[in-house]
C-alpha cells in the first residue's frame, strides 16, 4: 500500500486542537516539519564533486576548485545521475548543428569522451576531454582525434573505420575522397 507524503506527515505530526495558539504552535509545527523533511531527506544538499575527481581535475587542468565545483553542479543539472548517456551527447551535437543528420557523428564523438569505454561519460571524463580539445597540446588533441577514428577501440585505424567517420563528417561539410585517401596514407 502506497502512502503519500501528507499521510506520512499526518502520522508524524500531532495536530492537537488543544495546542497552544500563536507563536508556540507555529514554532512547534515548523520544528516538526523540519524533522519530517530531515527524515525524508527532502533537504537540498549542495552537490559536490568527489574529492578524488576534484583533485585530479584541478591538477590536470589548472582550473580552480571553485570553477570545477561550479561546472560539476551544471553537469548534474543536465545529467542528474552523475553520468552522461549517449543520448545526451547526441542532443548536444544536434543542437550545435541544426538541420544536419548528426546521429552517426555523435557515436564517433562519443569515443572522445568515453575514455574508459564503460558506455557512460562521468564528469571527470567530460571535463578532461572538453579541456583538452580547447587547451590541450597537439599530441593530446591527436590522441582524441585518433579515438574518434578508432571505431572498434583496438588501437589501430583501419581504412574502413576512416571511411565511416569521413562519411559522417561529410554530412557536416564538404569532405572529398582525396582528402580521406591522403589522410590515411599519411597515418599509415
GROMACS .gro file of N, CA, C and O in nm, residues 84-127:
model
  176
   84UNK      N    1   2.678   1.103  -1.809
   84UNK     CA    2   2.613   1.139  -1.935
   84UNK      C    3   2.591   1.012  -2.016
   84UNK      O    4   2.682   0.930  -2.030
   85UNK      N    5   2.471   0.999  -2.067
   85UNK     CA    6   2.438   0.888  -2.155
   85UNK      C    7   2.461   0.932  -2.300
   85UNK      O    8   2.459   1.053  -2.328
   86UNK      N    9   2.478   0.838  -2.392
   86UNK     CA   10   2.498   0.876  -2.532
   86UNK      C   11   2.387   0.965  -2.588
   86UNK      O   12   2.413   1.054  -2.668
   87UNK      N   13   2.265   0.944  -2.544
   87UNK     CA   14   2.153   1.025  -2.596
   87UNK      C   15   2.169   1.173  -2.563
   87UNK      O   16   2.130   1.259  -2.641
   88UNK      N   17   2.229   1.203  -2.449
   88UNK     CA   18   2.253   1.342  -2.411
   88UNK      C   19   2.356   1.406  -2.504
   88UNK      O   20   2.337   1.520  -2.549
   89UNK      N   21   2.462   1.335  -2.534
   89UNK     CA   22   2.562   1.389  -2.627
   89UNK      C   23   2.502   1.407  -2.766
   89UNK      O   24   2.527   1.507  -2.831
   90UNK      N   25   2.420   1.312  -2.808
   90UNK     CA   26   2.355   1.325  -2.939
   90UNK      C   27   2.272   1.452  -2.945
   90UNK      O   28   2.274   1.524  -3.044
   91UNK      N   29   2.200   1.481  -2.837
   91UNK     CA   30   2.118   1.602  -2.833
   91UNK      C   31   2.206   1.727  -2.838
   91UNK      O   32   2.172   1.825  -2.906
   92UNK      N   33   2.319   1.725  -2.768
   92UNK     CA   34   2.410   1.840  -2.770
   92UNK      C   35   2.468   1.864  -2.909
   92UNK      O   36   2.474   1.977  -2.956
   93UNK      N   37   2.510   1.756  -2.975
   93UNK     CA   38   2.567   1.769  -3.109
   93UNK      C   39   2.459   1.817  -3.207
   93UNK      O   40   2.484   1.905  -3.289
   94UNK      N   41   2.340   1.760  -3.196
   94UNK     CA   42   2.230   1.801  -3.284
   94UNK      C   43   2.196   1.948  -3.264
   94UNK      O   44   2.172   2.021  -3.360
   95UNK      N   45   2.198   1.992  -3.139
   95UNK     CA   46   2.169   2.133  -3.110
   95UNK      C   47   2.275   2.226  -3.169
   95UNK      O   48   2.244   2.335  -3.216
   96UNK      N   49   2.399   2.181  -3.170
   96UNK     CA   50   2.506   2.265  -3.223
   96UNK      C   51   2.513   2.263  -3.376
   96UNK      O   52   2.572   2.352  -3.436
   97UNK      N   53   2.451   2.163  -3.439
   97UNK     CA   54   2.449   2.153  -3.585
   97UNK      C   55   2.306   2.130  -3.633
   97UNK      O   56   2.272   2.023  -3.685
   98UNK      N   57   2.219   2.229  -3.615
   98UNK     CA   58   2.078   2.210  -3.653
   98UNK      C   59   2.063   2.184  -3.802
   98UNK      O   60   2.135   2.238  -3.885
   99UNK      N   61   1.970   2.095  -3.833
   99UNK     CA   62   1.942   2.064  -3.973
   99UNK      C   63   2.036   1.961  -4.035
   99UNK      O   64   2.023   1.929  -4.152
  100UNK      N   65   2.131   1.911  -3.958
  100UNK     CA   66   2.227   1.813  -4.009
  100UNK      C   67   2.202   1.680  -3.939
  100UNK      O   68   2.176   1.675  -3.819
  101UNK      N   69   2.209   1.570  -4.014
  101UNK     CA   70   2.195   1.437  -3.955
  101UNK      C   71   2.326   1.407  -3.881
  101UNK      O   72   2.427   1.372  -3.942
  102UNK      N   73   2.322   1.420  -3.749
  102UNK     CA   74   2.444   1.404  -3.668
  102UNK      C   75   2.444   1.275  -3.586
  102UNK      O   76   2.535   1.255  -3.506
  103UNK      N   77   2.346   1.189  -3.605
  103UNK     CA   78   2.338   1.070  -3.520
  103UNK      C   79   2.462   0.982  -3.531
  103UNK      O   80   2.516   0.935  -3.431
  104UNK      N   81   2.510   0.959  -3.652
  104UNK     CA   82   2.630   0.878  -3.670
  104UNK      C   83   2.754   0.948  -3.620
  104UNK      O   84   2.841   0.888  -3.556
  105UNK      N   85   2.764   1.077  -3.644
  105UNK     CA   86   2.878   1.155  -3.598
  105UNK      C   87   2.885   1.155  -3.445
  105UNK      O   88   2.993   1.144  -3.387
  106UNK      N   89   2.770   1.164  -3.381
  106UNK     CA   90   2.765   1.163  -3.234
  106UNK      C   91   2.825   1.034  -3.178
  106UNK      O   92   2.894   1.037  -3.076
  107UNK      N   93   2.798   0.923  -3.245
  107UNK     CA   94   2.854   0.795  -3.200
  107UNK      C   95   3.007   0.799  -3.204
  107UNK      O   96   3.074   0.744  -3.115
  108UNK      N   97   3.062   0.863  -3.303
  108UNK     CA   98   3.208   0.871  -3.315
  108UNK      C   99   3.265   0.971  -3.213
  108UNK      O  100   3.369   0.945  -3.151
  109UNK      N  101   3.198   1.083  -3.196
  109UNK     CA  102   3.243   1.183  -3.098
  109UNK      C  103   3.239   1.125  -2.957
  109UNK      O  104   3.323   1.155  -2.874
  110UNK      N  105   3.143   1.036  -2.933
  110UNK     CA  106   3.128   0.972  -2.802
  110UNK      C  107   3.260   0.909  -2.755
  110UNK      O  108   3.295   0.916  -2.638
  111UNK      N  109   3.333   0.848  -2.847
  111UNK     CA  110   3.458   0.781  -2.809
  111UNK      C  111   3.563   0.878  -2.755
  111UNK      O  112   3.649   0.839  -2.677
  112UNK      N  113   3.555   1.004  -2.795
  112UNK     CA  114   3.648   1.104  -2.741
  112UNK      C  115   3.624   1.122  -2.592
  112UNK      O  116   3.718   1.136  -2.514
  113UNK      N  117   3.498   1.119  -2.552
  113UNK     CA  118   3.462   1.143  -2.412
  113UNK      C  119   3.465   1.017  -2.327
  113UNK      O  120   3.506   1.022  -2.210
  114UNK      N  121   3.420   0.906  -2.380
  114UNK     CA  122   3.413   0.781  -2.302
  114UNK      C  123   3.549   0.711  -2.304
  114UNK      O  124   3.568   0.608  -2.367
  115UNK      N  125   3.642   0.767  -2.231
  115UNK     CA  126   3.781   0.718  -2.237
  115UNK      C  127   3.801   0.583  -2.171
  115UNK      O  128   3.894   0.511  -2.207
  116UNK      N  129   3.715   0.546  -2.077
  116UNK     CA  130   3.731   0.415  -2.013
  116UNK      C  131   3.638   0.309  -2.073
  116UNK      O  132   3.631   0.197  -2.023
  117UNK      N  133   3.567   0.345  -2.180
  117UNK     CA  134   3.482   0.253  -2.257
  117UNK      C  135   3.375   0.183  -2.173
  117UNK      O  136   3.341   0.067  -2.199
  118UNK      N  137   3.317   0.254  -2.076
  118UNK     CA  138   3.212   0.194  -1.993
  118UNK      C  139   3.071   0.235  -2.039
  118UNK      O  140   2.974   0.208  -1.971
  119UNK      N  141   3.062   0.300  -2.153
  119UNK     CA  142   2.935   0.338  -2.218
  119UNK      C  143   2.862   0.452  -2.148
  119UNK      O  144   2.745   0.477  -2.178
  120UNK      N  145   2.927   0.518  -2.055
  120UNK     CA  146   2.877   0.642  -1.995
  120UNK      C  147   2.996   0.736  -1.980
  120UNK      O  148   3.112   0.693  -1.978
  121UNK      N  149   2.967   0.864  -1.971
  121UNK     CA  150   3.073   0.964  -1.952
  121UNK      C  151   3.050   1.030  -1.817
  121UNK      O  152   2.946   1.093  -1.795
  122UNK      N  153   3.145   1.009  -1.726
  122UNK     CA  154   3.132   1.075  -1.597
  122UNK      C  155   3.187   1.217  -1.607
  122UNK      O  156   3.241   1.258  -1.710
  123UNK      N  157   3.172   1.291  -1.500
  123UNK     CA  158   3.212   1.432  -1.501
  123UNK      C  159   3.361   1.448  -1.531
  123UNK      O  160   3.400   1.534  -1.609
  124UNK      N  161   3.443   1.364  -1.471
  124UNK     CA  162   3.588   1.375  -1.492
  124UNK      C  163   3.623   1.354  -1.639
  124UNK      O  164   3.699   1.433  -1.697
  125UNK      N  165   3.567   1.252  -1.701
  125UNK     CA  166   3.591   1.228  -1.844
  125UNK      C  167   3.546   1.347  -1.928
  125UNK      O  168   3.615   1.390  -2.020
  126UNK      N  169   3.428   1.399  -1.895
  126UNK     CA  170   3.372   1.509  -1.971
  126UNK      C  171   3.460   1.634  -1.964
  126UNK      O  172   3.494   1.692  -2.066
  127UNK      N  173   3.499   1.671  -1.844
  127UNK     CA  174   3.580   1.792  -1.826
  127UNK      C  175   3.716   1.776  -1.893
  127UNK      O  176   3.763   1.866  -1.962
   0.00000   0.00000   0.00000
